[in-house]
Amino acid sequence: MHRHAYTVIKLLLQILVLICAVKHIHYSTSLEKNMSQNDLPVVFVTHGAGPMMFLDSPPMPVFGEVDRNSPAAQWYRQLSKQLALTTPPKAILVITAHWETANSVHISAKEKYTELLYDYGGFAPEAYRLQYNPSGDLNLSRRVKSLLDQAGIAAKFDDKRNFDHGVFIPLKLIYPDATIPVVAMSVLRSLSSAEHLAIGKALAPLRKEGVLIIGSGSTVHGFDVTEKQAHEFVAELRKTLTEDNPHDRENVLLNWDRALPFARMNHPREEHLIPLHVIVGAAGSDRGYLLNPNVNETQSSFKFGN
């Protein structure tokens, strides 16, 4: 009788331990899922030809339609919905191809932006009347510098520079109300692949802090490139970003000018590609997705994470 009671109690205890283990696994899985969901995606966008997505213009060779009615402009206008963020970003950090600095990364540090840097020429007068006036975010500026400092990457504040078109063109299309604070960041004049991947890795914690990180450049930025050369380059880059594992993806970007076909025809100088390296660095192990398959392939944009 006593032996039977002991056996029953032992069995009940084993069942209780099993129930607790299952609950723990469920809790851990839910926690990991929630943590993953709390990471904002990181995005690389092709910002187009100067201010053309706000102007009328005929199609360009290789690049196709680039004006205000182009598929690219229409895609941009719905991107905030496509990203399907549960809540709007607390702030946006834009790494812009149109701001190069030597020796240290520069970080915008103004409370308000009332003027723009029209860093283009030869366009219709309305191109110089465009307005986009978001607030800055000094706390984010300080946080960015702190993360870069911790990673041993030289950085400094810039409280004079206004937003260039690598910042205001895509944001005016994506978030036209300008209600989200914005901080801009330069790329290094060295254009080092390794350095910019490291910059991205240093910035990755911002994804858990409600900051949307956007790299603003161009998938193709060679004006003598042929359609065939652009197609082969973009096809391989798309495959790298959306199919390769994170290790192989990083290796291709480290050696992009040798690993990708017709690399230097598509990017004679890589200032418009290098923001992608920052984004891939910040992406970590997250998978890449092509955001705009219905747009001319030279204007491809990508998202990493959900």
C-alpha atoms as one frame of an Amber mdcrd trajectory, in Angstrom:
protein
   0.000   0.000   0.000   2.774   2.401   1.011   4.743   1.458  -2.098   1.702
   2.199  -4.288   1.187   5.619  -2.641   4.872   6.442  -3.105   4.666   5.528
  -6.797   1.595   7.751  -7.293   3.241  10.703  -5.536   6.415  10.249  -7.575
   4.362  10.199 -10.775   2.470  13.357  -9.773   5.736  15.143  -9.029   7.109
  14.169 -12.426   3.950  15.490 -14.090   4.254  18.754 -12.128   7.895  19.184
 -13.193   6.905  18.529 -16.802   4.105  21.122 -16.641   6.496  23.735 -15.201
   9.055  22.969 -17.904   6.459  23.365 -20.654   5.293  26.672 -19.159   8.904
  27.878 -18.968   9.535  26.971 -22.604   6.336  28.749 -23.630   7.286  31.830
 -21.602  10.830  31.881 -22.994   9.587  31.471 -26.552   7.051  34.261 -26.059
   9.695  36.493 -24.513  12.106  35.896 -27.390   9.308  36.527 -29.874   8.362
  39.775 -28.136  11.999  40.881 -28.001  12.343  40.193 -31.731   9.119  42.050
 -32.432  10.412  45.023 -30.442  13.396  45.418 -32.792  12.541  47.930 -35.501
  13.673  46.971 -39.003  16.561  48.761 -40.686  16.084  50.102 -44.198  18.252
  51.031 -47.168  16.577  53.256 -49.759  17.541  54.499 -53.192  16.697  58.189
 -52.880  16.494  58.919 -56.598  17.925  61.618 -58.838  18.198  64.768 -56.737
  14.740  66.325 -56.256  13.211  64.575 -59.282  10.543  62.717 -57.295   8.926
  66.122 -56.712   9.259  67.319 -60.318   8.131  66.387 -63.824  10.734  64.698
 -65.988  11.085  62.244 -68.886  12.522  58.787 -68.145  16.294  58.417 -67.828
  18.325  55.800 -69.716  18.866  52.661 -67.577  17.156  54.213 -64.518  13.717
  54.602 -66.110  11.060  56.862 -64.610  12.320  59.060 -61.787   9.746  61.875
 -61.536   6.862  62.678 -59.184   4.539  60.213 -60.943   7.072  57.399 -61.219
   6.506  53.977 -59.669   9.340  54.796 -57.254   7.657  57.988 -55.994   4.341
  56.181 -55.644   6.049  53.366 -53.758   7.714  55.807 -51.380   4.379  57.414
 -50.521   3.014  54.131 -49.193   6.204  52.895 -47.505   5.166  53.868 -43.978
   2.148  51.558 -44.360   4.220  48.813 -45.957   6.640  48.796 -43.025   3.602
  48.085 -40.807   5.244  49.284 -37.605   3.001  48.780 -34.569   3.726  52.331
 -33.433   5.447  55.217 -35.242   9.200  55.456 -34.649  10.243  57.625 -31.704
  12.893  59.107 -33.988  14.621  58.484 -37.314  18.371  58.240 -37.891  19.406
  58.743 -41.528  22.862  57.831 -42.787  23.161  59.965 -45.912  25.422  59.459
 -48.914  25.550  63.232 -49.392  27.478  63.990 -46.218  31.102  62.838 -46.135
  33.465  63.675 -43.308  37.122  62.889 -42.692  38.453  61.064 -39.628  35.239
  61.097 -37.597  31.548  60.477 -38.115  29.497  63.672 -37.805  26.078  63.644
 -36.150  23.514  66.399 -36.622  22.704  68.142 -33.350  20.087  70.836 -33.787
  16.768  71.107 -31.973  14.868  72.403 -35.015  15.409  72.477 -38.760  13.854
  75.452 -40.527  16.032  75.444 -43.666  17.248  72.766 -46.044  20.563  72.208
 -47.795  19.676  72.178 -51.500  22.794  70.276 -52.502  21.912  69.979 -56.184
  21.891  72.303 -59.169  20.280  72.921 -62.527  16.694  72.053 -61.595  13.434
  73.975 -61.883  12.851  76.752 -59.296  10.341  74.624 -57.382  13.191  72.260
 -56.456  14.566  75.057 -54.269  11.223  75.763 -52.623  10.800  72.290 -51.157
  10.301  72.360 -47.404  10.732  69.717 -44.718  11.051  70.923 -41.163  11.130
  68.162 -38.559  12.577  68.690 -35.118  15.942  67.263 -34.215  16.512  64.958
 -31.254  19.483  65.942 -29.127  19.037  62.904 -26.889  19.322  60.640 -29.920
  22.343  62.584 -31.155  24.026  62.001 -27.797  23.020  58.324 -27.808  24.470
  57.806 -31.298  27.754  59.405 -30.247  27.860  57.311 -27.072  27.381  54.065
 -29.014  30.081  55.020 -31.505  32.431  56.069 -28.689  31.911  52.718 -26.967
  32.864  50.954 -30.199  36.025  53.038 -30.547  34.661  54.956 -33.559  35.471
  58.673 -33.589  32.363  60.862 -33.713  31.450  64.503 -33.193  28.360  66.717
 -33.153  27.478  69.191 -35.897  25.029  71.914 -34.840  25.282  73.930 -38.065
  24.509  71.647 -41.015  20.980  71.445 -42.415  19.477  68.309 -43.929  20.709
  67.462 -47.446  18.532  65.825 -50.094  19.668  62.364 -49.052  17.681  63.065
 -45.891  14.753  65.258 -46.884  13.758  63.712 -50.226  12.955  60.210 -48.917
  11.539  61.448 -45.605   9.284  64.019 -47.253   7.806  61.144 -49.274   7.600
  58.588 -46.458   6.604  60.845 -43.547   5.371  64.066 -45.196   3.956  65.553
 -41.974   7.468  65.826 -40.483   6.183  64.946 -37.015   8.943  62.435 -36.199
  12.268  63.834 -34.931  15.206  63.280 -37.277  18.956  62.978 -36.800  21.327
  62.745 -39.770  24.726  61.098 -39.809  27.644  61.328 -42.223  29.625  58.592
 -43.905  33.395  58.554 -43.631  35.368  59.873 -46.568  37.489  56.722 -46.427
  34.439  54.811 -47.733  35.862  51.749 -45.991  33.534  48.759 -46.159  34.832
  47.355 -42.869  34.512  50.670 -41.039  30.928  51.211 -42.142  29.859  47.675
 -41.277  31.354  48.318 -37.819  29.453  51.603 -37.546  26.234  49.743 -38.260
  26.968  47.113 -35.616  27.609  49.847 -33.067  24.247  51.459 -33.846  22.213
  48.218 -33.660  20.978  48.796 -30.053  18.922  51.743 -31.331  16.560  49.245
 -32.937  15.332  48.234 -29.484  14.890  51.888 -28.536  12.236  52.839 -31.084
  14.635  54.404 -33.596  14.160  53.708 -37.298  17.573  53.558 -38.977  17.577
  54.429 -42.686  20.540  54.299 -45.039  19.970  56.712 -47.919  21.989  56.118
 -51.071  21.493  54.306 -54.360  21.618  50.709 -55.512  23.102  51.890 -58.824
  24.993  55.166 -59.179  26.981  54.832 -62.382  25.978  57.152 -65.185  27.931
  55.307 -67.881  26.560  51.914 -66.866  24.621  49.884 -69.439  21.323  48.124
 -68.796  23.050  44.738 -68.945  25.752  45.792 -66.492  23.193  47.279 -64.105
  20.970  44.201 -64.340  23.778  41.755 -63.542  25.018  43.869 -60.629  21.563
  44.347 -59.108  20.596  40.693 -59.559  23.653  39.531 -57.633  23.265  42.229
 -54.970  19.597  41.304 -54.459  20.560  37.634 -54.096  23.273  38.525 -51.591
  20.989  40.659 -49.446  17.895  38.450 -49.507  19.245  34.892 -49.768  22.781
  34.687 -48.361  23.396  33.913 -44.706  24.645  36.864 -42.620  28.288  35.728
 -42.734  28.371  35.389 -46.516  26.370  38.601 -46.932  28.938  40.533 -44.925
  31.838  38.985 -46.841  30.336  40.054 -50.156  29.907  43.623 -48.912  33.452
  43.686 -47.543  34.708  42.771 -51.027  31.842  44.198 -53.084  34.048  45.662
 -55.815  35.455  42.193 -56.574  32.502  40.016 -55.575  29.755  41.762 -57.565
  29.720  41.888 -61.394  30.460  45.224 -63.051  30.827  46.726 -59.586  32.823
  49.794 -60.608  30.568  50.535 -63.554  27.622  50.691 -61.146  29.559  52.562
 -58.470  32.667  54.322 -59.856  32.867  55.808 -56.368  30.971  54.051 -53.598
  29.586  56.912 -51.504  26.042  55.975 -52.569  26.524  52.287 -51.754  28.276
  52.681 -48.402  25.130  53.557 -46.373  24.032  49.995 -47.225  27.047  48.691
 -45.310  25.909  50.581 -42.219  22.423  49.108 -42.566  23.713  45.555 -43.027
  25.941  46.018 -39.982  22.939  47.115 -37.918  20.855  44.239 -39.321  22.904
  41.594 -37.536  21.487  38.175 -38.407  18.145  39.516 -39.666  17.014  38.449
 -43.098  16.872  40.961 -45.952  13.809  41.655 -48.083  13.384  43.539 -51.349
  10.867  46.303 -50.630   9.949  47.485 -54.121   9.936  44.690 -56.725   7.611
  46.669 -59.009  10.066  49.555 -59.389  12.951  49.755 -61.891  15.609  47.421
 -60.474  18.242  50.177 -60.366  16.072  51.837 -57.700  15.882  48.761 -55.461
  15.419  49.339 -51.734  15.746  46.806 -48.929  14.544  46.059 -45.420  16.196
  43.849 -42.810  14.093  42.454 -39.969  10.331  42.461 -39.547
